[in-house]
XYZ file of C-alpha atoms in Angstrom:
764
model
C -10.022 -26.823 -23.293
C -7.348 -28.634 -21.297
C -4.960 -27.311 -18.693
C -1.392 -28.486 -18.354
C -1.483 -29.736 -14.737
C -0.860 -33.154 -13.235
C -3.641 -35.338 -11.840
C -2.168 -34.962 -8.346
C -2.166 -31.194 -8.556
C -5.679 -31.191 -10.014
C -7.029 -33.267 -7.110
C -5.199 -31.146 -4.554
C -6.442 -27.903 -6.148
C -10.060 -29.085 -6.162
C -9.819 -30.139 -2.513
C -8.203 -26.792 -1.675
C -11.110 -24.906 -3.247
C -13.787 -27.129 -1.652
C -12.623 -27.393 1.972
C -13.160 -26.332 4.688
C -15.617 -24.015 2.906
C -16.090 -23.403 -0.815
C -13.996 -20.723 -2.482
C -11.156 -18.499 -1.262
C -12.976 -15.421 0.048
C -15.352 -14.306 2.768
C -16.629 -10.973 4.080
C -15.854 -9.945 7.645
C -17.167 -7.044 9.710
C -14.639 -4.402 10.720
C -16.700 -2.979 13.569
C -17.999 -4.650 16.744
C -21.608 -5.813 16.512
C -22.073 -7.259 19.959
C -24.660 -4.930 21.494
C -27.906 -3.254 20.535
C -26.083 0.080 20.435
C -23.536 -1.360 17.986
C -26.398 -2.373 15.711
C -28.005 1.052 16.077
C -24.754 2.701 15.008
C -24.023 0.273 12.176
C -27.518 0.219 10.723
C -30.799 1.932 11.461
C -31.084 4.604 12.764
C -27.405 5.611 13.130
C -26.362 4.795 9.589
C -28.510 7.694 8.356
C -25.909 10.117 9.678
C -23.248 8.625 7.412
C -25.633 8.612 4.433
C -26.548 12.260 4.905
C -22.914 13.267 5.299
C -21.951 11.576 2.033
C -24.964 13.081 0.264
C -23.768 16.550 1.271
C -20.041 15.820 0.764
C -19.391 12.879 -1.614
C -15.693 12.883 -0.737
C -16.630 11.735 2.772
C -17.375 8.263 1.351
C -13.631 7.668 1.563
C -13.731 8.233 5.339
C -17.117 6.764 6.231
C -17.157 3.604 4.083
C -14.696 1.009 2.823
C -14.944 2.286 -0.757
C -11.478 3.847 -0.872
C -9.849 0.498 -0.107
C -12.180 -1.547 -2.325
C -11.277 -2.681 -5.830
C -13.520 -4.432 -8.314
C -11.785 -7.326 -10.091
C -13.968 -7.675 -13.178
C -13.886 -10.199 -16.015
C -16.122 -11.589 -18.725
C -14.039 -14.767 -18.962
C -13.038 -14.344 -22.604
C -9.269 -14.830 -22.115
C -8.661 -16.662 -18.840
C -5.045 -17.526 -18.069
C -4.049 -20.230 -20.528
C -7.596 -21.568 -20.719
C -9.022 -19.162 -23.275
C -12.681 -18.175 -23.578
C -14.200 -20.293 -20.800
C -16.886 -17.798 -19.820
C -17.544 -15.710 -16.721
C -18.676 -18.461 -14.337
C -15.629 -20.656 -14.954
C -13.389 -17.614 -14.512
C -14.569 -17.012 -10.943
C -11.853 -19.117 -9.232
C -9.218 -17.026 -11.009
C -10.871 -13.767 -9.978
C -11.121 -14.964 -6.373
C -7.420 -15.792 -6.585
C -6.678 -12.296 -7.831
C -8.672 -10.914 -4.909
C -6.581 -12.953 -2.470
C -3.371 -11.543 -3.967
C -4.642 -7.967 -3.589
C -5.464 -8.606 0.062
C -2.351 -10.530 0.994
C 0.205 -8.369 -0.798
C -1.277 -4.911 -0.287
C -4.169 -5.121 2.195
C -6.704 -4.140 -0.492
C -10.272 -5.481 -0.276
C -11.859 -6.859 -3.426
C -15.238 -7.837 -4.780
C -14.746 -10.131 -7.738
C -17.429 -9.587 -10.382
C -17.909 -11.913 -13.336
C -20.206 -10.450 -15.972
C -22.095 -12.223 -18.761
C -21.303 -9.625 -21.418
C -19.010 -9.817 -24.430
C -19.886 -6.754 -26.501
C -17.519 -3.911 -25.516
C -20.296 -1.321 -25.068
C -22.286 -3.738 -22.897
C -19.256 -4.384 -20.686
C -18.596 -0.647 -20.434
C -22.168 0.100 -19.337
C -22.096 -2.592 -16.658
C -18.737 -1.610 -15.210
C -19.273 2.153 -15.384
C -22.502 1.786 -13.411
C -20.480 0.281 -10.531
C -18.410 3.408 -9.885
C -20.171 4.341 -6.618
C -19.113 1.001 -5.152
C -15.375 1.002 -5.807
C -12.219 3.018 -5.335
C -10.668 1.340 -8.394
C -11.334 -1.206 -11.148
C -8.978 -4.028 -12.141
C -10.032 -5.496 -15.496
C -8.933 -9.076 -15.880
C -8.797 -11.771 -18.550
C -10.695 -9.917 -21.293
C -9.564 -10.809 -24.804
C -7.934 -8.446 -27.269
C -8.724 -6.256 -29.085
C -11.963 -5.709 -27.134
C -9.973 -5.108 -23.916
C -8.339 -2.006 -25.454
C -11.669 -0.437 -26.343
C -13.272 -1.359 -23.022
C -10.466 0.127 -20.938
C -10.242 3.210 -23.111
C -13.966 4.018 -22.796
C -14.076 3.248 -19.061
C -11.150 5.571 -18.374
C -12.980 8.332 -20.220
C -16.208 7.815 -18.272
C -15.058 6.918 -14.766
C -13.436 9.083 -12.117
C -11.562 6.230 -10.456
C -8.518 4.198 -11.587
C -9.244 1.611 -14.294
C -6.361 -0.777 -14.926
C -6.257 -3.795 -17.227
C -3.575 -5.839 -15.490
C -3.005 -8.260 -18.361
C -1.833 -5.254 -20.374
C -0.189 -2.853 -18.000
C 1.013 -5.156 -15.221
C 3.003 -7.187 -17.726
C 4.208 -4.031 -19.461
C 5.537 -2.511 -16.242
C 7.550 -5.596 -15.254
C 8.854 -6.043 -18.793
C 9.891 -2.387 -18.943
C 11.744 -2.680 -15.608
C 13.628 -5.736 -16.882
C 14.506 -3.889 -20.102
C 15.758 -0.809 -18.215
C 18.167 -2.931 -16.199
C 19.204 -5.154 -19.111
C 20.077 -2.093 -21.196
C 22.156 -0.741 -18.327
C 24.129 -3.991 -18.111
C 24.551 -4.128 -21.899
C 25.465 -0.419 -22.098
C 22.697 0.275 -24.604
C 20.126 3.071 -24.906
C 16.355 2.699 -25.213
C 16.175 4.937 -28.276
C 18.755 2.854 -30.130
C 17.649 -0.751 -29.583
C 15.812 -2.959 -32.049
C 12.793 -4.694 -30.499
C 11.088 -7.722 -32.043
C 7.918 -9.255 -30.619
C 6.219 -12.576 -31.030
C 2.595 -11.839 -30.227
C 0.442 -8.805 -30.895
C -2.221 -9.116 -28.217
C -3.020 -7.025 -25.161
C 0.233 -7.624 -23.274
C 2.515 -7.108 -26.282
C 0.782 -3.909 -27.363
C 0.824 -2.443 -23.852
C 4.522 -3.308 -23.475
C 5.384 -1.557 -26.718
C 3.258 1.497 -25.917
C 4.994 1.901 -22.561
C 8.450 1.423 -24.082
C 7.707 4.048 -26.741
C 6.664 6.468 -24.003
C 9.986 5.705 -22.324
C 12.028 6.505 -25.429
C 11.929 3.500 -27.768
C 11.533 4.405 -31.458
C 8.571 3.046 -33.399
C 10.749 2.539 -36.454
C 12.916 0.148 -34.386
C 9.978 -2.053 -33.368
C 8.965 -5.133 -35.343
C 5.780 -6.990 -34.415
C 4.933 -10.545 -35.444
C 1.948 -12.777 -34.693
C 0.211 -15.870 -36.061
C 0.085 -14.279 -39.512
C 3.734 -13.256 -39.437
C 5.107 -9.708 -39.563
C 2.729 -6.800 -38.996
C 3.330 -4.767 -42.164
C 1.670 -1.866 -43.916
C -1.232 -3.086 -46.043
C -1.876 -6.267 -44.095
C -5.595 -6.869 -43.461
C -5.724 -10.131 -41.496
C -5.773 -9.921 -37.649
C -5.265 -6.168 -37.744
C -6.822 -3.406 -35.655
C -6.091 0.230 -34.923
C -3.837 -0.687 -31.982
C -1.554 -3.039 -33.917
C -1.554 -0.848 -37.049
C 0.521 1.673 -35.100
C 3.446 -0.778 -35.351
C 3.011 -1.813 -38.984
C 6.314 -1.559 -40.876
C 6.800 -0.827 -44.552
C 8.671 -4.030 -45.386
C 8.715 -7.176 -47.478
C 9.703 -9.269 -44.446
C 6.977 -11.744 -43.536
C 8.252 -14.032 -40.769
C 9.889 -13.793 -37.375
C 13.047 -15.263 -38.864
C 13.110 -12.427 -41.410
C 13.184 -9.670 -38.767
C 14.990 -11.167 -35.745
C 18.494 -10.501 -37.092
C 20.301 -7.825 -35.088
C 17.515 -7.536 -32.531
C 18.594 -6.304 -29.106
C 15.334 -7.378 -27.443
C 13.019 -10.279 -28.159
C 9.635 -9.940 -26.473
C 7.679 -13.186 -26.551
C 4.064 -13.210 -25.400
C 2.806 -15.890 -27.730
C 3.476 -19.649 -27.703
C 6.143 -22.169 -26.824
C 9.238 -22.783 -28.962
C 8.560 -20.109 -31.590
C 12.049 -18.595 -31.144
C 14.348 -21.138 -32.734
C 17.999 -21.434 -31.680
C 19.203 -20.128 -35.050
C 16.991 -17.053 -34.572
C 18.471 -16.359 -31.134
C 21.923 -16.775 -32.656
C 21.128 -13.997 -35.140
C 20.359 -11.414 -32.436
C 22.657 -8.527 -31.506
C 25.401 -8.880 -28.857
C 24.192 -9.115 -25.243
C 20.550 -9.563 -26.229
C 17.610 -9.625 -23.835
C 15.253 -12.550 -24.441
C 11.857 -12.192 -22.773
C 10.254 -15.605 -23.346
C 7.055 -15.155 -21.376
C 4.723 -17.854 -22.734
C 3.551 -20.313 -20.051
C 4.117 -23.087 -19.301
C 6.421 -23.491 -22.318
C 8.483 -20.371 -23.104
C 9.167 -19.252 -26.657
C 12.649 -20.694 -26.087
C 13.866 -22.631 -23.063
C 16.617 -20.810 -21.144
C 19.116 -23.658 -21.445
C 18.587 -23.796 -25.215
C 19.014 -20.034 -25.493
C 22.206 -20.057 -23.413
C 23.700 -22.825 -25.496
C 23.627 -20.680 -28.643
C 23.807 -17.273 -26.912
C 25.812 -17.445 -23.680
C 25.813 -13.629 -23.642
C 21.997 -13.436 -23.509
C 19.961 -12.175 -20.567
C 16.797 -14.245 -20.227
C 13.444 -13.685 -18.539
C 10.510 -16.087 -18.450
C 7.090 -16.207 -16.836
C 8.046 -19.274 -14.798
C 9.008 -19.395 -11.132
C 11.604 -22.139 -11.654
C 13.936 -19.866 -13.646
C 15.620 -16.580 -12.682
C 14.043 -13.280 -13.741
C 10.391 -14.288 -13.445
C 8.067 -11.731 -15.026
C 5.153 -11.977 -12.632
C 2.401 -9.351 -12.467
C 2.179 -9.762 -8.702
C 5.385 -7.715 -8.643
C 3.378 -4.588 -9.329
C -0.433 -4.577 -9.528
C -1.183 -4.738 -5.774
C 1.289 -1.957 -5.033
C 0.246 0.287 -7.907
C -3.335 0.154 -6.643
C -2.097 0.682 -3.070
C -0.420 3.941 -4.023
C -3.299 5.054 -6.260
C -5.990 4.371 -3.641
C -4.013 6.007 -0.842
C -3.998 9.354 -2.648
C -7.529 8.997 -4.030
C -6.248 8.989 -7.612
C -8.796 9.535 -10.356
C -6.827 7.396 -12.806
C -3.637 5.407 -13.227
C -1.778 7.486 -15.777
C 1.455 7.144 -17.719
C 3.455 8.985 -15.072
C 2.325 6.526 -12.396
C 3.168 3.504 -14.560
C 6.629 4.851 -15.327
C 7.167 5.594 -11.646
C 6.413 1.931 -10.937
C 8.889 0.852 -13.641
C 11.647 2.978 -12.123
C 10.900 1.769 -8.588
C 11.011 -1.909 -9.606
C 14.183 -1.475 -11.645
C 15.853 0.420 -8.793
C 14.905 -2.221 -6.219
C 16.602 -4.910 -8.312
C 19.793 -2.842 -8.127
C 19.633 -2.417 -4.355
C 21.839 -4.482 -2.112
C 19.754 -6.930 -0.131
C 18.923 -5.712 3.345
C 19.987 -7.791 6.344
C 16.395 -8.893 6.855
C 15.968 -9.977 3.233
C 19.333 -11.735 3.208
C 18.395 -13.706 6.316
C 15.006 -14.533 4.826
C 16.641 -16.067 1.770
C 19.122 -18.157 3.692
C 21.870 -15.534 3.738
C 22.449 -16.081 0.014
C 20.917 -13.537 -2.338
C 21.831 -12.982 -5.961
C 23.135 -9.477 -6.496
C 22.045 -7.306 -9.384
C 23.105 -8.783 -12.689
C 22.045 -10.973 -15.600
C 20.346 -13.469 -13.289
C 18.639 -10.747 -11.267
C 17.225 -8.074 -13.559
C 13.985 -7.776 -11.573
C 13.194 -8.349 -7.890
C 11.863 -11.576 -6.464
C 8.021 -11.483 -6.450
C 8.053 -11.988 -2.679
C 10.587 -9.318 -1.789
C 8.899 -7.523 1.157
C 10.327 -4.202 -0.011
C 8.184 -4.076 -3.161
C 5.276 -2.329 -1.460
C 7.695 0.040 0.285
C 9.177 1.185 -3.033
C 6.311 1.003 -5.545
C 3.332 2.371 -3.577
C 5.056 5.624 -2.493
C 6.513 6.121 -5.992
C 3.075 5.730 -7.576
C 1.484 7.990 -4.962
C 4.076 10.725 -5.561
C 3.608 10.460 -9.328
C -0.159 10.795 -8.927
C 0.328 13.919 -6.818
C 2.876 15.460 -9.186
C 0.714 14.762 -12.252
C -2.367 16.294 -10.633
C -4.653 13.238 -10.375
C -4.479 12.809 -6.572
C -7.576 13.929 -4.657
C -6.072 13.168 -1.208
C -2.360 14.053 -1.355
C -0.156 12.458 1.288
C 1.201 15.123 3.622
C 3.723 13.033 5.561
C 5.527 10.379 3.494
C 7.593 9.263 6.488
C 4.392 8.321 8.304
C 3.082 6.683 5.130
C 6.262 4.622 4.758
C 5.971 3.567 8.390
C 2.371 2.411 7.842
C 3.417 0.379 4.813
C 6.317 -1.147 6.755
C 3.986 -2.330 9.462
C 1.711 -3.902 6.869
C 4.589 -5.863 5.329
C 4.966 -7.930 8.454
C 1.236 -8.420 8.959
C 0.657 -9.763 5.448
C 0.792 -13.442 6.344
C 3.308 -14.305 3.649
C 6.056 -15.119 6.124
C 6.577 -18.637 4.729
C 7.456 -17.378 1.247
C 11.119 -16.533 1.954
C 11.533 -19.855 3.763
C 10.272 -21.738 0.705
C 12.446 -19.620 -1.581
C 15.535 -20.390 0.499
C 14.736 -24.121 0.546
C 14.352 -24.231 -3.246
C 17.727 -22.537 -3.704
C 19.567 -25.537 -2.254
C 17.339 -28.517 -1.328
C 18.737 -30.797 1.388
C 18.127 -34.379 2.520
C 15.323 -34.500 5.081
C 14.556 -37.771 6.862
C 11.004 -38.362 8.100
C 10.750 -40.728 11.072
C 7.100 -41.607 10.385
C 7.658 -42.434 6.740
C 4.614 -44.680 6.422
C 2.136 -42.060 7.660
C -0.281 -40.747 5.025
C 0.574 -37.155 5.901
C 4.272 -37.818 5.368
C 3.652 -39.450 1.991
C 1.440 -36.600 0.826
C 3.966 -34.059 2.124
C 6.748 -35.883 0.296
C 4.757 -35.572 -2.933
C 4.503 -31.788 -2.456
C 8.136 -31.471 -1.373
C 9.300 -33.284 -4.510
C 7.003 -31.321 -6.829
C 8.077 -28.009 -5.285
C 11.770 -28.914 -5.227
C 12.031 -28.151 -1.504
C 13.988 -31.168 -0.287
C 15.215 -34.687 -0.993
C 12.973 -36.888 1.196
C 14.200 -39.951 3.072
C 11.429 -42.076 4.601
C 11.880 -44.410 7.543
C 9.513 -47.304 6.900
C 8.878 -50.662 5.332
C 9.198 -50.450 1.545
C 6.195 -52.674 0.820
C 3.960 -50.644 3.152
C 5.093 -47.346 1.629
C 4.530 -48.663 -1.910
C 1.054 -49.958 -1.068
C 0.016 -46.694 0.533
C 1.360 -44.580 -2.315
C -0.899 -46.518 -4.681
C -3.863 -46.296 -2.289
C -3.538 -42.519 -1.997
C -2.945 -42.037 -5.744
C 0.491 -40.456 -5.299
C 2.975 -40.485 -8.159
C 6.308 -40.281 -6.333
C 8.451 -43.407 -6.481
C 11.200 -44.864 -4.309
C 14.647 -44.583 -5.831
C 13.567 -41.794 -8.166
C 11.975 -39.221 -5.878
C 12.911 -40.413 -2.397
C 14.949 -43.026 -0.585
C 13.957 -45.407 2.210
C 15.561 -46.551 5.450
C 14.011 -49.944 6.197
C 14.153 -50.578 9.954
C 13.647 -54.327 9.355
C 16.526 -54.770 6.926
C 19.166 -52.067 6.588
C 22.842 -52.868 5.913
C 23.911 -50.096 8.314
C 22.105 -51.703 11.266
C 25.266 -52.733 13.180
C 26.826 -49.299 12.680
C 23.629 -47.644 13.890
C 23.589 -49.807 17.039
C 27.236 -49.044 17.799
C 26.712 -45.311 17.383
C 23.551 -45.352 19.491
C 25.374 -47.170 22.291
C 28.138 -44.594 22.111
C 25.624 -41.747 22.450
C 23.097 -43.247 24.873
C 25.034 -45.969 26.657
C 25.424 -43.883 29.801
C 21.687 -43.209 29.898
C 20.794 -46.746 30.885
C 20.819 -48.217 27.373
C 22.321 -51.724 27.249
C 23.580 -53.424 24.055
C 20.486 -55.663 23.891
C 18.188 -52.699 24.392
C 20.100 -50.688 21.781
C 19.598 -53.449 19.210
C 15.857 -53.474 19.911
C 15.505 -49.684 19.855
C 17.356 -49.293 16.560
C 14.964 -51.842 15.027
C 11.803 -50.290 16.432
C 12.274 -46.563 17.182
C 12.048 -44.538 13.979
C 13.050 -41.306 15.735
C 16.299 -42.919 16.872
C 16.968 -44.059 13.290
C 16.305 -40.551 11.938
C 18.524 -38.911 14.555
C 21.361 -41.390 13.897
C 21.074 -40.735 10.153
C 21.535 -37.008 10.760
C 24.428 -37.611 13.145
C 26.136 -39.882 10.599
C 25.717 -37.278 7.861
C 23.376 -39.470 5.806
C 20.606 -36.893 6.195
C 20.845 -33.140 6.656
C 17.761 -32.677 8.838
C 15.146 -34.801 10.583
C 11.432 -34.488 11.267
C 9.555 -36.650 13.764
C 6.549 -36.419 16.088
C 3.495 -37.435 14.028
C 3.183 -40.414 16.382
C 3.991 -40.569 20.097
C 4.602 -37.926 22.738
C 6.626 -34.767 22.244
C 8.802 -35.265 25.372
C 9.805 -38.762 24.222
C 10.949 -37.495 20.842
C 12.832 -34.624 22.497
C 14.566 -37.069 24.853
C 15.736 -39.104 21.856
C 17.064 -36.025 20.071
C 18.847 -34.995 23.265
C 20.414 -38.470 23.670
C 21.576 -38.799 20.073
C 22.131 -35.286 18.715
C 22.385 -33.207 21.872
C 22.186 -29.468 22.497
C 23.986 -26.811 20.560
C 27.100 -25.384 22.156
C 26.263 -22.796 24.800
C 22.552 -23.707 24.983
C 21.258 -24.732 28.406
C 17.842 -25.944 27.246
C 15.802 -26.427 24.106
C 12.818 -24.257 23.236
C 9.797 -24.689 20.977
C 8.542 -21.637 19.108
C 5.018 -21.787 17.723
C 4.215 -19.524 14.788
C 0.605 -18.522 14.221
C -0.459 -16.725 11.040
C -3.330 -14.661 12.443
C -5.599 -11.999 11.013
C -3.137 -9.476 12.515
C -0.125 -11.164 10.897
C 2.649 -13.438 12.146
C 2.765 -14.106 15.888
C 5.532 -16.203 17.486
C 4.981 -17.719 20.941
C 7.677 -19.267 23.149
C 8.058 -21.803 24.736
C 5.084 -24.007 23.853
C 6.416 -27.550 24.343
C 9.668 -27.815 26.319
C 10.288 -25.865 29.543
C 7.731 -26.576 32.283
C 9.017 -23.981 34.763
C 11.974 -22.196 33.149
C 14.268 -20.015 35.228
C 14.795 -16.341 34.494
C 18.077 -17.167 32.736
C 16.362 -19.826 30.610
C 13.563 -17.416 29.676
C 16.161 -14.887 28.498
C 17.829 -17.642 26.494
C 14.506 -18.706 24.956
C 13.891 -15.081 23.951
C 17.279 -14.960 22.186
C 16.672 -18.293 20.439
C 13.188 -17.156 19.480
C 14.570 -13.935 18.010
C 16.815 -16.021 15.731
C 13.763 -17.930 14.504
C 11.830 -14.715 13.833
C 14.740 -13.327 11.820
C 14.854 -16.455 9.670
C 11.389 -15.499 8.462
C 12.656 -12.108 7.324
C 10.998 -10.293 10.234
C 12.747 -8.061 12.765
C 11.903 -9.436 16.233
C 9.900 -7.333 18.673
C 9.874 -9.191 21.973
C 7.430 -8.957 24.868
C 7.975 -10.902 28.099
C 4.457 -11.594 29.327
C 3.041 -11.743 32.830
C -0.092 -10.953 34.820
C 1.847 -7.861 35.953
C 2.587 -4.637 34.051
C 6.064 -3.158 34.561
C 6.246 -3.815 38.287
C 2.570 -3.402 39.168
C 2.689 -6.653 41.220
C 5.549 -8.494 42.876
C 4.654 -12.159 42.511
C 7.161 -14.936 41.914
C 6.165 -15.052 38.241
C 6.400 -11.318 37.603
C 9.725 -11.062 39.446
C 11.057 -13.912 37.305
C 10.051 -12.150 34.083
C 11.558 -8.889 35.349
C 14.837 -10.654 36.067
C 14.705 -12.380 32.658
C 14.378 -8.982 30.946
C 17.406 -7.648 32.810
C 19.446 -10.675 31.730
C 18.232 -10.327 28.152
C 19.145 -6.630 28.008
C 22.606 -7.436 29.359
C 23.238 -10.359 26.988
C 21.545 -8.956 23.879
C 21.149 -5.178 24.215
C 20.529 -4.934 20.455
C 17.173 -6.727 20.748
C 13.979 -4.657 20.913
C 12.406 -6.193 24.012
C 10.443 -5.170 27.091
C 8.367 -6.611 29.909
C 6.973 -7.777 32.144
C 3.599 -6.866 30.630
C 0.090 -8.068 29.863
C -0.688 -9.556 26.457
C -2.975 -6.688 25.424
C -0.182 -4.170 26.012
C 2.229 -6.323 24.029
C -0.053 -6.197 21.001
C -0.981 -2.512 21.193
C 1.379 0.442 21.241
C -1.539 2.702 22.179
C -2.365 0.719 25.328
C 1.301 0.340 26.244
C 1.908 4.079 25.968
C -0.801 4.686 28.579
C 1.138 2.572 31.070
C 4.778 3.128 30.082
C 5.368 5.658 27.273
C 9.138 5.110 27.562
C 8.952 1.394 26.717
C 11.826 0.106 24.559
C 9.294 -1.880 22.550
C 7.749 0.087 19.681
C 4.786 -1.074 17.635
C 3.168 -4.481 18.085
C 5.197 -7.323 19.563
C 5.662 -10.344 17.282
C 7.437 -12.672 19.738
C 5.609 -13.376 22.985
C 7.739 -15.065 25.650
C 5.712 -16.809 28.332
C 6.608 -17.439 31.993
C 5.923 -21.181 31.824
C 4.732 -24.011 29.616
C 1.108 -23.782 30.795
C 0.792 -20.158 29.717
C 2.527 -20.732 26.376
C 0.535 -23.815 25.423
C -2.830 -22.371 26.470
C -2.175 -19.026 24.750
C -1.082 -20.573 21.452
C -4.024 -22.964 21.325
C -6.546 -20.263 22.238
C -5.257 -17.902 19.571
C -5.237 -20.678 16.972
C -8.783 -21.790 17.798
C -10.435 -18.390 18.180
C -8.682 -16.580 15.335
C -8.807 -19.520 12.903
C -5.058 -19.031 12.612
C -2.711 -21.129 10.540
C -0.235 -22.785 12.923
C 3.335 -23.437 11.796
C 5.529 -25.576 13.958
C 6.315 -25.879 16.796
C 9.853 -25.036 15.713
C 12.516 -26.662 17.865
C 15.595 -24.576 18.596
C 18.730 -25.421 20.523
C 19.669 -28.800 18.972
C 23.234 -29.369 17.739
C 21.959 -30.561 14.334
C 18.816 -29.632 12.375
C 15.969 -31.537 14.045
C 12.267 -30.745 14.224
C 9.450 -32.325 16.247
C 5.924 -31.864 14.923
C 2.784 -32.996 16.757
C 0.149 -35.657 16.247
C -2.275 -33.021 14.920
C 0.109 -31.654 12.284
C -1.436 -31.617 8.810
C 0.234 -32.355 5.487
C 0.481 -28.638 4.867
C 2.058 -28.136 8.276
C 4.582 -30.870 7.560
C 5.556 -29.204 4.283
C 6.061 -25.899 6.122
C 8.284 -27.527 8.741
C 10.217 -29.285 5.977
C 11.051 -25.977 4.315
C 12.216 -24.566 7.646
C 14.310 -27.685 8.345
C 15.991 -27.329 4.944
C 16.818 -23.695 5.701
C 18.295 -24.804 9.045
C 20.369 -27.439 7.273
C 21.672 -24.840 4.827
C 22.745 -22.598 7.704
C 24.349 -25.540 9.554
C 26.360 -26.482 6.455
C 27.426 -22.869 5.971
C 28.597 -22.543 9.578
C 30.403 -25.879 9.391
C 32.238 -24.825 6.251
């Protein structure tokens, strides 16, 4: 068994799983347990009341326990990813990963369960006995054909949804891609010829779903390791593949691919040869889903079939068939109506919802999230991006409605508007706010210069940035030092191939840099002699000059030295954006509640009311770049005029200025932090507040409040900090801090690239 990953990625993945604590999951209490009474309610004697209620009315378990939002991710480790039969214990990291996806994408809790059982009946007995624990079962990485029998028997015995994602998740995404491809090619499902490479769980489930949607069995040709599945064949056959056996003398993929409208590959790399693709029907759909090597590479397919539409399982090509597009949201809809199963109607509802979303015009929020450039529906966009925030908003309600209409919903949803609103609020609490930033960066990587190019964190970040295709790094540093440290840290990136270097000790542009620096800073007390020294020794000056000269698109500094000194350099060399009176630093914290932006955490010591209003506007622009609609609270010790101190009056005046300058923004104040983060509390004080829901941008009255608040939240909530994000500079420039980690530097890099893209767009 050997996986296809680099040594660097292997080391990073092992460290990721080991630190700061082993694994990717933990259990947290959802109720306070701070007093003796709390304990009496949570456990003995109070818990008896809940037990008795459920004993009398079993349906009350959905209201009195977490069962209805709890899914069991269960595997026996017989078909794990591309690793094969590695056993249940070795499969646990994958199952924990699946659990994380359920939680992050749909707010569903998971217990991952790895069972030492391979016989189908044994697996069925173990899983069926767990029904009292779970609201649903997600079977994972169980080999075919046993997976068919296991799922079939469990669905018969259990009164909760049982879903083998390897089968049905893939089938649903594939079917959505096919629906849209047929629309573009002006073809009908009942007419098309479908040829598969692979006859395992995913292929069989795809074909079964397509037949239920109108495809004809006589138009389907299945091939596997033994060639064509034909009547009378005995090798590698079972009752599920026999359904698709054809009466034919054809024996190979090449024999049956001619005239095919759809090629479905769920097998191995390079099995679809160029001459085979050439033999397909006009405007074919090629689904080459093997990973990491598709059945045919997209560029090879396009060379022989420029009219082809192509999907792969890889994230570096358009039309990625990724199960995360559907499984969290299908379970979300099924659990929310207390479905007893996930039936054909619910799966087809998911197909239609996914296909329809791909045809939707991108919303303003999504367009901003992806750098203002989104690919409209077409050959390169048959299915939505896996991180489109609208997926849960379309799929979960569609699945829930289908469950209700097909009679398997035990708790029908009475008010779908309220349900949609609840899902919308979850979208922006999910903690995936960096995904659209990374997606935008990958679309058009830009040159990012790192002032502290010799720092270990910069070098490790550069490795990730290159591997992820986020940016083209430029490092300020001594070449021999950088080379030595790359070897010491075991990094594989190389100067000249993966990044370039600006050597402060010997750069041919030195005289030009000095002249430009004198031009920019000469009236700030910088003499020619001092300029020559600074340009040799101050890496932030070098980075800023590189951006100003157009030799880099964005800069990042701050790993060494003080924040104010770096800001002063940026101000001297790059300057403020037109119409901006002062810079601001926005700190983003990914908390248990979701994304929380705090302004201004590093710049303005005692900002005026006008500057606070400006910082709120600049902060709102940052929030929108993350694909989130800003909800702004101006904070104070006072609530809506309850006290008239200098601070509260300043925040009141700032709100008035903000409403006058940007009446379109959803903002209110002055208010306490608890009111900002709770609509319920705010309604008790001011029901008519313009702010609805929880605020996501907190604007502070001064630097002390902002810095203390952000650090307290980060420390007490174990939040992931991103930034600070500098706004207000005339060119893309970011200042990190001395405590920024490699991961934090990568995050800021992606944001800086997105800024550079926007700057270039505005300039053009």
